[in-house]
Coordinates of C-alpha atoms in Angstrom, one line a residue:
Chain A
M35 CA 31.7 -4.0 20.4
S36 CA 29.5 -2.3 18.0
F37 CA 26.2 -3.6 18.3
I38 CA 24.1 -4.8 15.5
S39 CA 21.5 -2.7 16.7
E40 CA 23.2 0.3 15.1
N41 CA 22.4 -1.0 11.5
I42 CA 19.0 -1.9 12.5
Y43 CA 18.8 2.1 12.6
C44 CA 20.2 2.2 9.2
R45 CA 18.7 3.8 6.8
G46 CA 20.1 2.5 3.6
W47 CA 19.7 -0.8 4.6
S48 CA 17.2 -2.6 2.6
E49 CA 15.5 -5.9 3.2
E50 CA 17.2 -7.2 0.4
K51 CA 20.6 -7.0 1.9
F52 CA 19.3 -9.0 4.9
F53 CA 18.2 -11.7 2.3
C54 CA 21.5 -12.0 1.1
M55 CA 23.7 -12.1 3.7
A56 CA 21.1 -14.8 5.5
S57 CA 21.6 -17.0 2.2
R58 CA 25.3 -16.4 2.2
Q59 CA 25.8 -17.8 5.7
R60 CA 23.4 -20.7 5.2
V61 CA 24.5 -23.6 7.5
G62 CA 22.6 -26.8 8.7
E63 CA 20.4 -26.5 11.4
T64 CA 21.7 -29.0 14.1
G65 CA 25.0 -27.3 14.7
L66 CA 27.0 -24.2 14.3
S67 CA 29.3 -23.9 11.6
G68 CA 31.9 -22.7 14.0
S69 CA 32.4 -19.8 16.0
G70 CA 34.3 -17.9 13.5
P71 CA 33.8 -14.7 12.8
S72 CA 32.2 -15.2 9.5
N73 CA 28.7 -16.6 11.7
Q74 CA 29.3 -13.7 13.9
H75 CA 28.6 -11.2 10.9
M76 CA 25.3 -12.8 10.5
P77 CA 23.2 -11.3 13.2
Y78 CA 20.4 -10.2 10.9
A79 CA 19.7 -14.2 10.1
V80 CA 18.5 -13.8 13.8
L81 CA 15.4 -12.2 12.6
Q82 CA 14.6 -14.8 10.1
G83 CA 13.0 -16.7 12.9
I84 CA 10.5 -14.0 13.7
G85 CA 7.1 -14.8 12.7
H86 CA 4.7 -13.3 10.2
P87 CA 3.5 -10.5 12.4
A88 CA 6.7 -9.2 13.2
T89 CA 7.8 -9.5 9.6
N90 CA 4.9 -7.7 8.2
L91 CA 5.8 -4.8 10.9
I92 CA 9.0 -4.4 9.4
N93 CA 7.8 -4.4 5.5
Q94 CA 5.1 -1.7 6.4
Q95 CA 7.7 0.8 8.2
G96 CA 10.5 0.6 6.2
P97 CA 14.3 1.1 7.0
A98 CA 13.7 3.7 9.8
F99 CA 11.1 1.9 11.8
D100 CA 10.5 1.6 15.3
F101 CA 11.9 -1.3 16.5
G102 CA 10.4 -0.8 20.0
E103 CA 7.1 -2.0 18.9
L104 CA 8.6 -5.0 17.1
E105 CA 10.3 -6.0 20.2
E106 CA 7.3 -5.9 22.1
A107 CA 5.3 -7.8 19.6
I108 CA 7.8 -10.6 19.9
V109 CA 7.7 -10.6 23.8
L110 CA 4.0 -11.0 23.9
Q111 CA 4.1 -14.0 22.1
G112 CA 5.0 -15.7 25.3
I113 CA 8.2 -17.2 25.7
K114 CA 9.4 -20.4 27.5
L115 CA 12.8 -21.1 28.4
G116 CA 15.1 -23.2 30.8
D117 CA 15.8 -21.4 33.8
D118 CA 19.3 -22.7 33.4
A119 CA 19.6 -20.9 30.2
K120 CA 18.2 -17.9 32.0
K121 CA 20.5 -17.8 34.8
A122 CA 23.7 -18.0 32.5
F123 CA 22.1 -15.5 30.5
F124 CA 21.8 -13.0 33.3
T125 CA 25.1 -13.6 34.6
A126 CA 26.9 -13.0 31.4
R127 CA 24.8 -9.8 30.6
P128 CA 26.8 -6.7 31.3
A129 CA 25.0 -3.7 33.3
A130 CA 23.4 -0.7 31.7
T131 CA 23.4 -1.8 28.2
L132 CA 21.2 -0.1 25.8
E133 CA 21.4 -3.1 22.9
M134 CA 18.1 -4.1 21.9
F135 CA 18.5 -7.7 21.8
P136 CA 21.6 -8.2 24.2
S137 CA 21.5 -12.1 23.6
W138 CA 20.0 -13.5 20.7
P139 CA 21.6 -16.7 20.8
M140 CA 24.3 -17.2 17.6
R141 CA 22.5 -20.3 16.6
F142 CA 19.7 -17.9 14.9
Q143 CA 22.6 -17.0 12.5
Q144 CA 21.8 -20.4 10.7
T145 CA 18.3 -20.1 9.6
S146 CA 18.3 -18.6 6.4
R147 CA 14.9 -16.7 6.2
G148 CA 15.3 -13.0 5.2
S149 CA 14.5 -10.3 8.0
S150 CA 15.9 -6.9 9.0
K151 CA 16.0 -7.6 12.4
S152 CA 18.9 -8.6 14.5
G153 CA 19.9 -8.9 18.3
E154 CA 23.2 -10.5 18.0
E155 CA 25.8 -9.3 20.4
S156 CA 29.5 -10.0 20.1
S157 CA 32.6 -8.2 20.1
D158 CA 33.6 -9.3 16.9
S159 CA 30.3 -8.9 14.9
G160 CA 29.8 -5.5 16.3
S161 CA 33.0 -4.4 15.0
G162 CA 32.7 -6.0 11.8
L163 CA 29.3 -4.4 10.8
N164 CA 30.2 -1.0 12.2
T165 CA 32.3 -0.4 8.9
D166 CA 29.2 -1.1 6.8
A167 CA 26.3 0.5 8.9
Q168 CA 25.5 4.2 9.2
L169 CA 24.6 5.0 12.4
E170 CA 21.8 7.1 13.2
P171 CA 22.3 9.8 16.1
E172 CA 19.3 9.0 17.9
S173 CA 19.9 5.4 18.5
P174 CA 21.7 4.9 21.9
I175 CA 24.3 2.3 21.2
S176 CA 26.6 0.3 23.3
N177 CA 29.6 -0.6 21.4
K178 CA 31.3 -2.8 24.3
A179 CA 30.4 -6.1 25.4
P180 CA 33.0 -8.2 27.8
P181 CA 34.7 -11.1 26.0
D182 CA 33.3 -13.6 28.2
Q183 CA 29.8 -12.6 27.3
A184 CA 30.5 -14.1 23.9
L185 CA 31.7 -17.3 25.7
D186 CA 28.8 -17.3 27.7
Q187 CA 26.5 -17.0 24.9
R188 CA 28.0 -19.6 23.1
Q189 CA 27.3 -21.8 26.2
L190 CA 23.7 -20.6 26.2
Q191 CA 23.6 -21.4 22.5
V192 CA 24.5 -25.2 22.9
E193 CA 22.4 -25.5 25.9
M194 CA 19.2 -23.9 24.0
R195 CA 20.2 -26.0 21.0
K196 CA 19.8 -29.3 23.0
G197 CA 16.3 -28.6 23.5
A198 CA 15.1 -27.0 20.4
P199 CA 13.4 -28.7 17.7
S200 CA 14.3 -28.3 14.1
S201 CA 12.8 -25.9 11.6
T202 CA 9.1 -26.8 12.9
S203 CA 8.2 -23.3 14.3
E204 CA 10.4 -20.2 14.2
K205 CA 7.8 -18.7 16.7
V206 CA 8.7 -21.5 19.3
L207 CA 12.6 -20.8 18.9
D208 CA 11.7 -17.3 19.4
A209 CA 9.5 -17.6 22.0
K210 CA 12.4 -19.5 23.8
V211 CA 14.6 -16.7 23.3
M212 CA 11.9 -14.2 24.1
T213 CA 11.8 -15.5 27.6
L214 CA 15.4 -14.3 28.5
K215 CA 13.9 -10.6 28.6
T216 CA 12.7 -9.7 31.7
G217 CA 11.1 -6.5 32.9
G218 CA 14.7 -5.3 33.4
T219 CA 15.0 -5.8 29.5
L220 CA 12.0 -4.2 28.7
R221 CA 12.5 -1.5 30.8
R222 CA 15.7 -0.7 29.1
L223 CA 14.1 -1.2 25.8
A224 CA 11.3 1.2 26.5
Q225 CA 13.8 4.0 27.6
N226 CA 15.6 3.4 24.5
R227 CA 12.3 3.8 22.6
E228 CA 11.8 6.8 24.3
A229 CA 15.0 8.6 23.9
A230 CA 14.8 7.9 20.0
R231 CA 11.3 9.6 20.2
K232 CA 12.5 12.4 22.1
S233 CA 15.4 12.8 20.0
R234 CA 13.2 13.0 16.9
L235 CA 10.9 15.8 18.4
R236 CA 13.8 17.5 19.2
K237 CA 15.2 17.5 16.1
K238 CA 11.9 18.3 14.4
A239 CA 11.6 21.4 16.7
Y240 CA 15.1 22.9 15.8
V241 CA 14.5 22.3 12.0
Q242 CA 11.0 24.0 12.4
Q243 CA 13.0 27.1 14.5
L244 CA 15.7 27.3 11.6
E245 CA 13.0 27.5 9.0
S246 CA 11.2 30.5 10.8
S247 CA 14.5 32.2 11.4
R248 CA 15.2 31.9 8.0
I249 CA 12.0 33.5 7.1
K250 CA 12.6 36.3 9.7
L251 CA 15.7 36.9 7.9
S252 CA 14.9 37.2 4.5
Q253 CA 12.1 39.8 5.9
L254 CA 14.6 41.8 7.7
E255 CA 16.8 42.0 4.1
Q256 CA 13.8 43.0 2.4
D257 CA 13.0 45.7 4.8
L258 CA 16.5 46.9 4.9
Q259 CA 16.6 47.1 1.2
R260 CA 13.4 48.9 1.1
A261 CA 14.8 51.3 3.8
R262 CA 17.9 51.9 1.9
S263 CA 16.2 52.5 -1.5
Q264 CA 14.2 55.2 0.6
G265 CA 17.4 56.8 1.8
L266 CA 16.9 56.1 5.4
L267 CA 20.1 54.4 5.8
L268 CA 22.3 56.2 3.5
G269 CA 25.8 54.9 3.6
V270 CA 27.3 51.9 5.5
G271 CA 27.1 53.5 9.0
G272 CA 23.2 54.1 8.4
S273 CA 21.4 55.2 11.3
S274 CA 22.3 54.8 14.9
G275 CA 20.3 51.6 15.9
G276 CA 17.0 52.9 14.6
N277 CA 17.2 55.7 17.3
I278 CA 16.5 58.5 14.9
S279 CA 14.0 61.6 15.3
S280 CA 11.0 62.0 13.5
G281 CA 12.5 65.2 11.9
A282 CA 15.6 63.6 10.9
A283 CA 13.8 60.3 9.3
L284 CA 11.7 62.9 7.4
F285 CA 14.6 64.7 6.1
D286 CA 16.4 61.6 5.4
M287 CA 13.4 60.4 3.4
E288 CA 13.2 63.6 1.5
Y289 CA 17.1 63.9 0.9
G290 CA 16.8 60.1 -0.8
R291 CA 14.0 61.9 -3.2
W292 CA 16.6 65.1 -3.5
L293 CA 19.4 62.6 -4.8
E294 CA 16.8 60.8 -7.2
D295 CA 15.9 64.2 -8.6
E296 CA 19.6 65.1 -8.7
Q297 CA 20.2 62.5 -11.0
R298 CA 17.6 63.4 -13.4
H299 CA 18.8 67.0 -13.7
M300 CA 22.5 66.0 -13.9
S301 CA 21.5 63.8 -17.0
E302 CA 19.4 66.7 -18.4
L303 CA 22.4 68.9 -18.2
R304 CA 24.3 66.2 -19.9
T305 CA 22.2 65.6 -23.0
G306 CA 21.4 69.3 -22.8
L307 CA 25.3 69.9 -23.6
Q308 CA 25.9 67.1 -25.6
A309 CA 22.8 68.0 -27.8
H310 CA 24.3 71.6 -28.1
L311 CA 20.7 73.1 -27.3
S312 CA 19.9 77.0 -27.6
D313 CA 21.0 78.9 -24.7
G314 CA 17.4 79.8 -23.9
E315 CA 16.5 76.3 -23.4
L316 CA 19.7 75.2 -21.5
R317 CA 19.0 78.4 -19.4
L318 CA 15.9 76.9 -18.5
I319 CA 17.4 73.4 -17.4
V320 CA 20.2 75.2 -15.6
D321 CA 17.9 77.4 -13.5
R322 CA 15.8 74.3 -12.7
Y323 CA 19.2 72.9 -11.4
L324 CA 19.4 76.2 -9.0
S325 CA 15.8 75.6 -7.7
H326 CA 16.4 71.9 -7.2
Y327 CA 19.4 73.0 -4.8
D328 CA 17.1 75.7 -3.5
E329 CA 14.8 73.1 -2.3
I330 CA 17.6 71.2 -0.3
F331 CA 18.5 74.4 1.4
H332 CA 14.8 74.8 2.4
L333 CA 14.5 71.4 3.4
K334 CA 17.6 71.8 5.7
G335 CA 16.4 75.3 7.1
V336 CA 13.2 73.4 8.2
T337 CA 15.1 70.4 9.7
V338 CA 17.5 72.8 11.7
K339 CA 14.8 73.5 13.8
S340 CA 13.4 70.2 14.4
D341 CA 17.1 68.2 14.7
V342 CA 20.1 70.0 14.3
F343 CA 22.3 67.5 15.5
H344 CA 21.1 65.6 12.7
L345 CA 22.3 67.7 10.2
I346 CA 25.6 68.7 12.1
T347 CA 26.5 65.0 12.5
G348 CA 25.9 64.5 8.9
M349 CA 24.6 61.0 9.3
W350 CA 22.1 61.5 6.1
N351 CA 25.7 61.7 4.1
T352 CA 27.5 58.9 3.0
P353 CA 30.9 58.4 5.0
A354 CA 33.1 60.3 2.3
E355 CA 30.8 63.0 2.6
R356 CA 31.0 63.1 6.0
C357 CA 34.8 63.6 6.2
F358 CA 34.6 66.7 4.3
L359 CA 31.5 67.9 6.3
W360 CA 31.5 71.6 7.2
M361 CA 28.8 72.3 9.4
G362 CA 26.2 70.2 8.1
G363 CA 27.1 70.4 4.6
F364 CA 29.9 70.9 2.0
R365 CA 32.2 74.0 1.9
P366 CA 31.5 76.7 -0.2
S367 CA 35.1 77.3 -1.5
E368 CA 35.1 73.5 -2.6
L369 CA 32.5 74.4 -5.3
I370 CA 35.0 77.2 -6.5
K371 CA 37.9 74.4 -6.5
I372 CA 35.7 72.3 -8.9
L373 CA 34.9 75.3 -11.1
M374 CA 38.7 76.0 -11.2
A375 CA 39.4 72.9 -13.1
E376 CA 38.2 74.5 -16.3
L377 CA 39.9 77.7 -15.9
D378 CA 40.7 78.3 -19.6
A379 CA 37.2 78.1 -20.5
F380 CA 36.6 81.7 -18.7
T381 CA 37.1 85.3 -19.6
E382 CA 39.5 87.6 -17.8
Q383 CA 36.2 89.3 -16.6
Q384 CA 34.8 86.1 -15.2
L385 CA 38.2 85.0 -14.0
I386 CA 38.0 88.1 -11.9
G387 CA 34.8 87.4 -10.9
I388 CA 35.6 83.6 -9.6
C389 CA 38.5 84.9 -7.9
S390 CA 36.7 87.3 -5.6
L391 CA 34.1 84.8 -5.2
K392 CA 36.7 82.6 -4.1
Q393 CA 38.1 84.9 -1.5
S394 CA 34.7 86.3 -0.4
S395 CA 33.5 82.4 0.4
Q396 CA 36.9 81.8 2.2
Q397 CA 36.6 84.7 4.2
A398 CA 32.9 83.8 5.2
E399 CA 33.8 80.4 6.0
E400 CA 36.5 81.5 8.1
A401 CA 34.4 84.0 10.1
L402 CA 31.7 81.2 10.6
S403 CA 34.0 78.8 11.9
Q404 CA 35.8 81.0 14.2
G405 CA 32.2 81.7 15.6
L406 CA 31.6 78.4 16.1
E407 CA 34.8 77.5 17.7
Q408 CA 33.8 80.4 20.1
L409 CA 30.6 78.7 20.8
H410 CA 32.3 75.4 21.7
H411 CA 34.6 77.4 24.1
S412 CA 31.7 79.3 25.5
L413 CA 29.9 75.8 25.9
S414 CA 32.5 74.1 27.5
D415 CA 33.3 77.1 30.0
T416 CA 29.5 76.9 31.0
I417 CA 29.5 73.0 31.6
A418 CA 32.8 73.0 33.1
S419 CA 31.7 72.8 36.7
D420 CA 34.2 74.4 39.4
P421 CA 34.4 71.6 42.2
L422 CA 34.9 74.5 44.6
S423 CA 31.8 76.8 43.3
S424 CA 29.5 75.5 46.2
L425 CA 32.3 75.1 48.8
G426 CA 32.3 78.1 51.5
G427 CA 35.5 79.3 52.5
D428 CA 36.3 77.0 54.7
G429 CA 36.1 74.2 52.4
I430 CA 32.5 72.6 53.6
I431 CA 29.6 72.5 51.0
T432 CA 27.7 75.2 52.4
N433 CA 24.2 74.6 51.2
N434 CA 23.3 71.5 49.0
N435 CA 20.3 73.4 47.5
N436 CA 22.5 76.3 45.9
H437 CA 24.6 73.4 44.3
V438 CA 21.8 72.0 42.5
A439 CA 20.4 75.3 41.8
D440 CA 24.0 76.3 40.2
Y441 CA 23.8 73.1 38.4
M442 CA 20.3 73.7 36.9
G443 CA 21.4 77.3 36.0
Q444 CA 24.6 76.3 34.3
M445 CA 22.5 73.8 32.4
A446 CA 19.8 76.1 31.2
L447 CA 22.6 78.6 30.1
A448 CA 24.5 75.6 28.2
L449 CA 21.0 74.9 26.7
A450 CA 20.7 78.5 25.5
K451 CA 24.1 78.3 24.0
L452 CA 24.0 74.9 22.3
S453 CA 20.6 76.5 20.5
N454 CA 23.1 78.9 18.7
L455 CA 24.2 75.8 16.6
E456 CA 21.0 75.9 14.9
G457 CA 21.9 79.7 13.5
F458 CA 25.5 78.4 12.5
V459 CA 24.0 75.6 10.3
R460 CA 21.5 78.0 8.8
Q461 CA 24.2 80.6 7.9
A462 CA 26.3 77.7 6.5
D463 CA 23.6 76.8 4.3
N464 CA 22.7 80.5 3.2
L465 CA 26.6 80.7 2.3
R466 CA 26.2 77.5 0.1
Q467 CA 23.1 78.8 -1.3
Q468 CA 24.6 82.0 -2.2
T469 CA 27.8 80.7 -3.7
L470 CA 25.7 78.7 -6.0
H471 CA 23.5 81.7 -7.1
Q472 CA 27.0 83.7 -7.6
I473 CA 28.4 81.0 -9.9
R474 CA 25.3 81.1 -11.8
R475 CA 25.5 84.9 -12.3
I476 CA 29.1 85.0 -13.2
L477 CA 29.2 82.5 -16.1
T478 CA 27.3 82.1 -19.2
V479 CA 24.6 79.8 -19.7
R480 CA 26.6 77.0 -21.0
Q481 CA 29.5 77.4 -18.8
A482 CA 27.1 77.5 -15.9
A483 CA 25.6 74.3 -17.3
R484 CA 29.1 72.6 -17.5
S485 CA 30.0 73.7 -14.0
F486 CA 26.9 72.5 -12.6
L487 CA 27.1 69.2 -14.0
A488 CA 30.9 69.2 -12.8
I489 CA 29.7 70.1 -9.1
G490 CA 27.0 67.3 -9.5
E491 CA 29.3 64.7 -10.4
Y492 CA 32.1 65.8 -7.9
Y493 CA 29.4 64.9 -5.1
D494 CA 28.4 61.8 -7.0
R495 CA 31.8 60.2 -7.1
L496 CA 32.2 61.2 -3.6
R497 CA 29.2 59.0 -2.9
A498 CA 30.3 56.4 -4.9
L499 CA 33.6 56.3 -3.1
S500 CA 31.8 55.7 0.2
T501 CA 30.2 52.5 -1.5
L502 CA 33.3 51.2 -3.1
W503 CA 35.2 51.7 0.5
A504 CA 32.4 49.9 2.0
T505 CA 32.5 47.0 -0.4
R506 CA 36.3 46.9 -0.7
P507 CA 37.8 43.3 0.1
R508 CA 38.7 43.2 3.4
E509 CA 40.5 39.9 5.4
N510 CA 38.1 40.0 8.5
M511 CA 35.2 40.8 6.8
I512 CA 33.9 37.4 5.9
G513 CA 30.8 36.7 7.0
D514 CA 26.7 36.5 5.9
D515 CA 26.1 39.6 7.8
S516 CA 28.0 41.7 5.3
S517 CA 26.9 39.8 2.5
Y518 CA 23.5 41.5 1.9
Q519 CA 24.8 44.8 2.5
T520 CA 27.4 44.3 -0.2
T521 CA 24.8 43.3 -2.8
T522 CA 22.8 46.4 -2.2
E523 CA 26.2 48.5 -2.3
L524 CA 27.3 47.0 -5.5
Q525 CA 24.0 47.9 -7.0
M526 CA 24.5 51.5 -6.3
V527 CA 28.1 51.2 -7.5
Q528 CA 26.5 49.8 -10.9
T529 CA 24.3 52.8 -11.1
T530 CA 26.9 55.5 -10.5
Q531 CA 29.3 53.4 -12.9
S532 CA 26.7 54.2 -15.7
H533 CA 27.5 57.8 -15.1
F534 CA 30.9 57.6 -15.3
S535 CA 30.7 55.8 -18.6
N536 CA 28.3 58.4 -20.1
Y537 CA 30.8 61.6 -19.2
Chain B
M288 CA 41.0 92.1 17.8
H289 CA 41.3 95.6 16.3
Y290 CA 38.4 97.6 16.9
Q291 CA 37.0 100.5 18.7
M292 CA 34.6 100.2 21.6
G293 CA 31.6 103.1 21.7
S294 CA 33.4 105.9 23.5
W295 CA 31.7 107.6 26.5
G296 CA 32.0 110.9 24.5
S297 CA 29.3 109.7 22.0
Y298 CA 27.2 108.2 24.8
M299 CA 27.0 111.5 26.7
S300 CA 26.0 113.5 23.6
S301 CA 23.2 110.9 22.6
R302 CA 22.1 111.0 26.3
S303 CA 19.3 113.3 25.6
V304 CA 17.8 111.2 23.0
S305 CA 15.0 109.1 24.7
D306 CA 13.9 107.1 21.8
P307 CA 16.2 104.0 21.5
L308 CA 16.0 103.7 17.9
E309 CA 17.0 107.0 17.2
R310 CA 19.9 106.7 19.6
V311 CA 20.7 103.5 17.5
E312 CA 20.9 105.5 14.4
R313 CA 22.8 108.2 15.8
L314 CA 25.4 105.6 17.0
A315 CA 25.5 103.9 13.8
S316 CA 26.1 107.2 11.5
E317 CA 29.1 108.2 13.9
N318 CA 31.4 105.7 11.9
A319 CA 31.9 104.1 8.9
V320 CA 31.0 100.4 10.0
V321 CA 29.1 100.0 13.2
I322 CA 28.3 96.5 14.7
F323 CA 25.6 96.0 17.2
S324 CA 26.8 93.2 19.4
I325 CA 26.3 91.0 22.5
S326 CA 29.5 90.3 24.1
S327 CA 28.4 86.6 25.0
C328 CA 27.0 86.1 21.2
C329 CA 29.0 83.6 19.2
M330 CA 27.2 85.0 15.8
C331 CA 28.3 88.4 16.8
H332 CA 32.2 87.0 17.1
A333 CA 31.7 85.7 13.6
I334 CA 30.6 88.9 12.3
K335 CA 33.3 90.7 14.3
R336 CA 36.0 88.2 12.5
L337 CA 34.5 88.5 9.1
F338 CA 35.2 92.4 9.1
C339 CA 38.6 92.0 10.7
G340 CA 39.6 89.5 8.3
M341 CA 38.7 92.2 5.4
G342 CA 40.9 94.4 7.0
V343 CA 38.1 96.6 8.2
N344 CA 38.1 98.3 11.8
P345 CA 34.6 98.4 12.8
T346 CA 33.2 100.1 15.8
V347 CA 31.2 97.7 18.1
H348 CA 28.5 98.6 20.6
E349 CA 28.3 95.7 23.2
L350 CA 24.5 96.2 24.2
D351 CA 24.9 94.3 27.3
E352 CA 27.3 96.8 28.3
D353 CA 25.1 99.4 27.8
P354 CA 22.8 101.0 30.4
R355 CA 20.2 101.2 27.7
G356 CA 21.0 98.2 25.8
K357 CA 17.8 96.4 26.6
E358 CA 15.8 99.0 25.0
M359 CA 18.1 99.4 21.9
E360 CA 17.7 95.6 21.7
K361 CA 14.2 95.6 21.5
A362 CA 14.1 98.5 19.3
L363 CA 16.8 96.5 16.6
M364 CA 14.3 93.7 17.1
R365 CA 11.2 95.6 15.7
L366 CA 13.5 97.4 13.1
L367 CA 14.6 94.1 11.6
G368 CA 11.5 92.0 12.4
T369 CA 13.5 88.9 13.7
S370 CA 13.6 87.6 17.2
S371 CA 17.7 88.3 17.6
A372 CA 18.7 91.7 17.4
V373 CA 22.0 91.1 17.1
P374 CA 24.4 91.2 15.5
V375 CA 23.4 94.0 13.1
V376 CA 25.8 95.9 10.8
F377 CA 25.3 99.8 9.7
I378 CA 27.6 100.9 7.0
G379 CA 27.9 104.5 6.1
G380 CA 25.1 105.2 8.5
K381 CA 22.9 103.0 6.6
L382 CA 21.4 99.7 7.5
V383 CA 23.0 96.5 5.9
G384 CA 21.2 94.0 8.0
S385 CA 22.5 91.0 10.2
M386 CA 24.6 88.1 9.5
D387 CA 22.8 86.4 6.5
R388 CA 22.4 89.8 4.6
V389 CA 26.3 90.6 5.5
M390 CA 27.3 87.2 4.1
A391 CA 24.9 87.3 1.0
S392 CA 26.2 90.8 0.2
H393 CA 30.0 89.8 0.7
I394 CA 29.4 86.7 -1.7
N395 CA 27.6 88.6 -4.5
G396 CA 30.3 91.1 -4.3
T397 CA 28.3 94.2 -3.1
L398 CA 29.6 94.4 0.3
V399 CA 33.5 95.5 -0.8
P400 CA 32.2 98.6 -2.9
L401 CA 29.7 99.5 -0.1
L402 CA 32.9 99.6 2.5
K403 CA 34.7 101.5 0.1
D404 CA 32.5 104.0 -0.5
A405 CA 32.1 104.4 3.4
G406 CA 35.8 104.8 3.8
A407 CA 36.2 102.0 5.8
L408 CA 38.2 99.7 3.2
W409 CA 40.9 101.3 0.7
L410 CA 42.9 98.7 -1.7

């Protein structure tokens, strides 16, 4: 049976409803109108008999009030009831139920005062009212009662009716009912209340936790966005879990600023070309662009000493740029390739110059690559330990100290070799810088302006490609953790798109 | 890899020269393209590959295989003003420099004429 106590905790239940239901079921006081289901649906009328204090309590506290206190108030009024009734009551009661009012007698349905309390227990009434009521999760509810209990209740009602006066005093009636409640009932009711209270506290704590987590999350998002804008976490990959050296962090920050400058320079070039400025003015812009590149090479030169691996792994680049990474940056021959897109704009002299530049940059790249390969071989040879090196001729490890000393020696040698990486990155940057300057020398001012603009936009598009790749629709990637990332990436895409439209 | 190793003949003749720098200069003027290197140095390997890739046949002196190599290394360091003596390239007896200078001159187109003038390259 779904007990009416469920309905007691129902939030939406107003007093009017109780009144309505009570009046609908108005019957004579001397007898039950029948033990049909309709009566059984009127447990709320039971509460009509409750005296004023209790009713006031109900009125004050509203729909979700604490029935426990109400119960106590009722109990304390003092109740008398026949022993027979008591006995019958107790035998009928099922064990370990948590109903509030396990056996309010049926007769109390007859009275027609509105109240919001019910104590009726029966299998039929409970199930009927189940559909009307909303259940509060915190109310412990017992939904079943043995059928014979209803029978006993009716017996009880009949007995009680005999001894009950007419509408003189509901208090007396209630008092009689209340004697049914012993310490066991009270205890159960108290437990019920306690459980309800604990539930409410738990819910409150959980909600508080959720709120604080939400605040923390928004703060993290802000920090991340700030870091991204400063160029600390370029690209999707970002830094590897925050373990970024100070040199690397500094470089990333400066590189971020450099990228912003790059945009400025490019728009200067663009507007300069479109406005058909004089050669003198354009030369200034072009030379400024060159020195802008000199700045980044200088910065990389400084960073090579502090954190060469950061440059070589290219974590300061976007993922697409990283694909084409060569010794901590772009390939110088790539610049020539970008130039070649505008072959018809060059004179024969210039074409010869460009071709020889193409050849020399390729040769230099090849030479450096082979040197680096040699470094790899040499380093791996040093690190590769010969398991037999510490063994004597008879196969027994002769001296443990020697083994350790060999290890340390090997490591020291490997360290020295690894430091050569710095030299290679420096030479590669040197090559990049020299190539850019040579392009400037070969071409006229206007051609140089167009070429530099083309170069700038090439890498801009490569960076945009990384962003688009990161935000491409993927089936698996639903989830809130990628949503904020997507937002900032999309902002980046929007800025780059504006560049495309200008050109 | 096709390049000449420093011959014993030249070593014998410059034996009497005590000043390591003079020895360096003497060795440098003996061939069109002279590279001072250390066999385990990877950058030296790169510079060797660069010249060979251009079709040049440089003369390489491995300082770690020369008994007076240490002194020459120090002398070269003083000459260049850098912490690493090698690799260092002489073309036509004249000092070109270490890797970055060689690279720069190759990119700006001055290396090939220099090689041609020294007779190391003809095309």
